[in-house]
Short mmCIF file of C-alpha atoms in Angstrom, two decimals:
data_model
loop_
_atom_site.label_atom_id
_atom_site.label_comp_id
_atom_site.label_asym_id
_atom_site.label_seq_id
_atom_site.Cartn_x
_atom_site.Cartn_y
_atom_site.Cartn_z
CA MET A 1 -23.61 -77.16 -38.94
CA ILE A 2 -21.69 -75.45 -36.21
CA ALA A 3 -17.83 -76.36 -36.01
CA PHE A 4 -15.99 -76.29 -32.63
CA HIS A 5 -12.25 -76.30 -32.33
CA ALA A 6 -10.27 -77.70 -29.52
CA GLY A 7 -8.26 -74.86 -27.64
CA ALA A 8 -6.47 -76.97 -25.02
CA VAL A 9 -6.44 -80.49 -23.88
CA PHE A 10 -5.79 -81.67 -20.34
CA ARG A 11 -5.06 -85.09 -19.07
CA VAL A 12 -6.24 -85.18 -15.44
CA ARG A 13 -4.71 -87.90 -12.98
CA ASP A 14 -4.74 -88.62 -9.32
CA GLY A 15 -1.47 -87.36 -8.05
CA TYR A 16 -1.16 -90.13 -5.45
CA THR A 17 -2.01 -93.24 -7.47
CA GLY A 18 -1.36 -92.01 -11.01
CA ALA A 19 -4.73 -93.20 -12.18
CA ALA A 20 -6.89 -91.21 -14.53
CA LEU A 21 -9.65 -89.40 -12.83
CA PRO A 22 -13.32 -89.43 -13.95
CA PRO A 23 -13.64 -86.06 -15.61
CA SER A 24 -17.28 -85.69 -14.61
CA GLY A 25 -16.18 -85.19 -10.92
CA VAL A 26 -13.89 -82.31 -11.74
CA LEU A 27 -15.14 -78.65 -11.51
CA CYS A 28 -13.41 -75.96 -13.55
CA ALA A 29 -13.04 -72.28 -13.75
CA LEU A 30 -11.37 -70.55 -16.70
CA ASP A 31 -9.91 -67.06 -16.14
CA GLY A 32 -12.13 -66.66 -13.08
CA ARG A 33 -15.42 -67.84 -14.50
CA PRO A 34 -17.03 -71.28 -14.25
CA CYS A 35 -16.68 -73.42 -17.35
CA ARG A 36 -17.64 -76.82 -18.47
CA PRO A 37 -14.95 -78.51 -20.64
CA VAL A 38 -15.86 -81.37 -22.84
CA ALA A 39 -15.17 -84.60 -20.93
CA LYS A 40 -13.55 -87.55 -22.67
CA GLN A 41 -12.65 -90.94 -21.49
CA GLU A 42 -9.53 -91.76 -19.49
CA GLY A 43 -9.45 -88.33 -17.66
CA TYR A 44 -9.39 -85.90 -20.63
CA LEU A 45 -10.87 -82.39 -20.49
CA VAL A 46 -11.02 -80.33 -23.62
CA LEU A 47 -11.58 -76.57 -23.72
CA LEU A 48 -13.14 -75.39 -27.08
CA ASP A 49 -12.69 -72.14 -29.04
CA LEU A 50 -10.26 -70.35 -26.76
CA PRO A 51 -9.05 -66.90 -27.61
CA ALA A 52 -5.39 -66.75 -28.34
CA GLY A 53 -3.13 -65.78 -25.38
CA PRO A 54 -2.53 -66.67 -21.76
CA HIS A 55 -5.26 -68.31 -19.63
CA THR A 56 -5.64 -69.81 -16.21
CA LEU A 57 -7.54 -72.99 -15.54
CA VAL A 58 -8.59 -73.81 -11.87
CA LEU A 59 -9.59 -77.39 -11.13
CA ARG A 60 -11.46 -78.54 -8.04
CA CYS A 61 -12.51 -82.10 -7.17
CA ARG A 62 -13.73 -83.70 -3.94
CA GLY A 63 -10.88 -85.17 -1.86
CA TYR A 64 -8.16 -83.21 -3.68
CA ARG A 65 -6.48 -79.87 -3.35
CA GLU A 66 -7.32 -77.01 -5.86
CA GLU A 67 -5.02 -77.13 -8.79
CA VAL A 68 -4.12 -74.03 -10.86
CA VAL A 69 -2.77 -74.37 -14.49
CA ASP A 70 -1.46 -71.47 -16.55
CA PHE A 71 -1.30 -72.09 -20.22
CA THR A 72 -1.27 -70.25 -23.54
CA ALA A 73 -3.74 -70.88 -26.41
CA GLY A 74 -2.62 -70.27 -29.96
CA GLU A 75 -2.14 -71.97 -33.38
CA THR A 76 -1.10 -75.19 -31.83
CA VAL A 77 -3.30 -76.97 -29.21
CA PRO A 78 -1.60 -77.32 -25.85
CA GLU A 79 -1.81 -80.75 -24.27
CA LEU A 80 -1.14 -80.56 -20.61
CA ASP A 81 -0.75 -83.15 -17.85
CA VAL A 82 -2.50 -82.25 -14.57
CA THR A 83 -2.15 -84.11 -11.39
CA LEU A 84 -4.57 -83.39 -8.60
CA LYS A 85 -2.86 -83.69 -5.16
CA PRO A 86 -4.68 -85.32 -2.22
CA GLY A 87 -6.44 -83.15 0.21
CA PRO A 88 -7.49 -83.66 3.88
CA SER A 89 -10.53 -85.79 2.89
CA TYR A 90 -8.57 -88.14 0.59
CA PRO A 91 -9.32 -91.80 1.32
CA PHE A 92 -5.79 -93.06 2.07
CA ARG A 93 -5.60 -96.79 2.57
CA GLN A 94 -2.35 -96.40 4.51
CA MET A 95 -0.23 -93.61 5.89
CA PRO A 96 1.53 -91.87 3.04
CA VAL A 97 5.24 -90.60 3.03
CA ARG A 98 5.18 -86.93 3.21
CA LEU A 99 7.68 -84.32 1.84
CA ASP A 100 7.57 -80.75 2.98
CA LEU A 101 9.56 -78.64 0.58
CA ALA A 102 10.70 -75.00 0.90
CA VAL A 103 12.22 -72.87 -1.82
CA GLN A 104 14.24 -69.73 -0.98
CA LYS A 105 15.87 -67.02 -2.96
CA GLY A 106 17.62 -64.09 -1.52
CA GLY A 107 16.87 -65.12 2.05
CA ALA A 108 13.15 -65.20 1.50
CA GLY A 109 10.55 -67.87 0.51
CA LEU A 110 9.76 -67.91 -3.13
CA GLU A 111 6.08 -68.02 -3.81
CA GLY A 112 4.60 -69.12 -7.07
CA PHE A 113 7.70 -71.03 -8.17
CA HIS A 114 7.06 -73.83 -10.65
CA PHE A 115 9.00 -77.02 -10.43
CA TRP A 116 8.66 -80.87 -10.90
CA LEU A 117 9.15 -83.71 -8.47
CA ALA A 118 10.14 -87.12 -9.84
CA ALA A 119 10.45 -90.34 -7.83
CA ALA A 120 10.90 -94.00 -8.73
CA GLY A 121 7.52 -95.65 -8.97
CA GLY A 122 6.47 -99.27 -8.76
CA VAL A 123 7.54 -100.13 -12.37
CA GLU A 124 11.25 -99.34 -13.38
CA ILE A 125 11.89 -97.92 -16.82
CA LYS A 126 15.48 -97.66 -18.13
CA LEU A 127 17.18 -96.81 -21.42
CA ALA A 128 18.24 -100.03 -23.17
CA GLN A 129 20.30 -98.59 -26.03
CA ALA A 130 24.02 -97.68 -25.87
CA SER A 131 23.21 -94.11 -26.60
CA ALA A 132 20.00 -92.05 -26.83
CA GLU A 133 21.13 -89.16 -28.99
CA ALA A 134 19.88 -85.54 -28.81
CA GLY A 135 17.24 -84.97 -31.51
CA LYS A 136 15.79 -88.45 -31.46
CA ASP A 137 12.15 -88.85 -30.45
CA GLN A 138 12.22 -92.70 -30.11
CA LEU A 139 13.85 -94.59 -27.42
CA ARG A 140 14.62 -98.24 -26.84
CA LEU A 141 13.39 -98.93 -23.20
CA PHE A 142 13.60 -101.80 -20.84
CA CYS A 143 10.57 -102.38 -18.59
CA LYS A 144 9.21 -105.77 -17.27
CA TYR A 145 5.56 -104.49 -17.46
CA PRO A 146 5.26 -101.86 -20.23
CA GLU A 147 1.50 -102.29 -20.34
CA THR A 148 1.27 -100.77 -16.87
CA VAL A 149 3.06 -97.63 -17.80
CA PRO A 150 0.59 -94.70 -18.15
CA THR A 151 0.86 -92.79 -21.39
CA PRO A 152 1.04 -90.05 -22.46
CA ALA A 153 2.66 -88.74 -19.26
CA PRO A 154 5.66 -86.73 -18.23
CA PHE A 155 8.95 -88.29 -16.97
CA LEU A 156 12.30 -87.08 -15.72
CA LEU A 157 15.08 -88.78 -17.71
CA GLU A 158 17.47 -88.93 -14.73
CA ASP A 159 21.05 -88.24 -15.75
CA GLY A 160 22.69 -85.93 -13.16
CA LYS A 161 23.42 -82.37 -14.64
CA ASN A 162 22.27 -83.90 -17.96
CA SER A 163 18.74 -84.60 -16.72
CA GLU A 164 15.69 -83.46 -18.79
CA LEU A 165 12.02 -83.65 -18.79
CA VAL A 166 10.16 -85.71 -21.49
CA THR A 167 6.68 -86.70 -22.26
CA LEU A 168 6.30 -90.36 -23.18
CA CYS A 169 3.46 -90.58 -25.70
CA SER A 170 3.36 -94.37 -26.21
CA PHE A 171 5.22 -97.41 -25.14
CA GLU A 172 4.84 -100.51 -27.16
CA GLY A 173 7.20 -103.57 -26.97
CA GLU A 174 10.62 -102.00 -26.32
CA THR A 175 9.99 -98.72 -28.21
CA GLY A 176 9.01 -95.42 -26.35
CA THR A 177 7.87 -92.47 -28.49
CA LEU A 178 8.42 -88.97 -27.13
CA ALA A 179 6.29 -85.81 -27.77
CA ALA A 180 9.44 -83.88 -28.56
CA PRO A 181 12.99 -84.84 -29.46
CA LEU A 182 15.54 -85.24 -26.67
CA LYS A 183 17.54 -82.02 -26.08
CA LYS A 184 20.63 -83.96 -24.67
CA THR A 185 22.37 -87.31 -25.32
CA HIS A 186 22.03 -90.07 -22.72
CA SER A 187 23.63 -93.39 -22.15
CA ARG A 188 22.42 -96.85 -21.42
CA GLY A 189 20.69 -97.57 -17.94
CA LYS A 190 19.52 -94.10 -17.25
CA ARG A 191 16.04 -94.17 -15.64
CA LEU A 192 12.75 -92.50 -16.55
CA LEU A 193 10.99 -91.46 -13.35
CA PRO A 194 7.32 -90.45 -13.23
CA ALA A 195 7.17 -86.64 -12.64
CA GLN A 196 4.56 -84.22 -11.33
CA HIS A 197 4.23 -80.48 -11.48
CA TYR A 198 4.16 -78.37 -8.31
CA ARG A 199 3.92 -74.68 -7.46
CA THR A 200 4.95 -73.11 -4.11
CA GLY A 201 2.53 -71.39 -1.97
CA PRO A 202 2.95 -68.75 0.67
CA GLY A 203 6.41 -68.62 2.16
CA GLY A 204 7.69 -70.65 -0.73
CA THR A 205 6.34 -73.98 0.52
CA ALA A 206 4.88 -77.11 -1.09
CA ALA A 207 3.93 -80.50 0.17
CA ALA A 208 3.98 -83.82 -1.73
CA LEU A 209 2.78 -87.33 -0.73
CA PHE A 210 4.19 -90.63 -1.86
CA ARG A 211 2.94 -94.22 -1.40
CA ALA A 212 6.27 -95.60 -0.17
CA PRO A 213 9.69 -94.58 0.85
CA CYS A 214 11.77 -93.44 -2.25
CA THR A 215 14.22 -90.89 -3.41
CA ALA A 216 12.53 -87.69 -4.75
CA ALA A 217 14.27 -85.30 -7.02
CA ALA A 218 13.26 -81.63 -7.66
CA PHE A 219 13.69 -80.45 -11.17
CA HIS A 220 13.20 -77.13 -13.05
CA GLU A 221 13.19 -77.04 -16.83
CA GLU A 222 15.66 -74.17 -17.03
CA LEU A 223 17.62 -74.51 -13.81
CA GLY A 224 17.98 -78.32 -13.98
CA LEU A 225 18.17 -80.57 -10.93
CA LEU A 226 17.51 -78.56 -7.74
CA GLY A 227 18.12 -81.20 -5.19
CA SER A 228 17.01 -84.57 -3.99
CA LYS A 229 15.90 -86.31 -0.80
CA GLU A 230 15.81 -89.97 0.28
CA LEU A 231 12.40 -90.22 1.95
CA ALA A 232 11.68 -92.31 4.86
CA GLU A 233 8.32 -93.40 6.27
CA GLY A 234 6.41 -90.50 7.90
CA GLU A 235 7.44 -86.77 7.43
CA ASN A 236 10.51 -85.53 5.55
CA THR A 237 11.72 -81.93 4.72
CA LEU A 238 13.77 -80.54 1.84
CA GLU A 239 15.05 -76.95 1.68
CA LEU A 240 16.09 -75.49 -1.72
CA THR A 241 17.99 -72.28 -2.12
CA LEU A 242 18.16 -70.69 -5.62
CA GLN A 243 20.91 -68.40 -6.74
#
């Protein structure tokens, strides 16, 4: 009997609606060569028997932009959230809200810069406990419709300079379980905002599309909050200058 071992797991979602994408429609290339991950329900793709070390997975799907994911295989199996962003042929039902973002450092556009964008979605999630202490991996949360919250999924725990990125693994009743313990302490009422990963292209630019006007926050896991922008209908711009 031949045994296969999971090397990496990817949860693939539509970056515009947040819905899981049928994995059968996603074409993949691993380290420059076409590959066929094992497709599971609810948008899961599993790569088997990966050599330890860094890898690059490229995902392509009709109606979406190409997505590049860098990851490292090793003793633990990485589980990564991947959002495919709409392309020119995406079937929009209404005109989206667009954000054109530019990242500069030293007076020049910063290409290949990884960051997250978070914005309030249709369902609001807030901390419902007096204090969520650093080191805890369970939160008491308030949400009118917890059954509509996608899990597992990344969220920005919005708390000014104290903000941090978390992965909400499950949400049952009033209890949310995180993939890793909190790094910081947060007080009641702080929001959890759905977050998506982005990487700047040539000239340090990136574009994001939203379903309705909102406030979008740019976040980096080491640098913290980079800036925010209240988005109106139509096109919006945000320039970020890194020190």
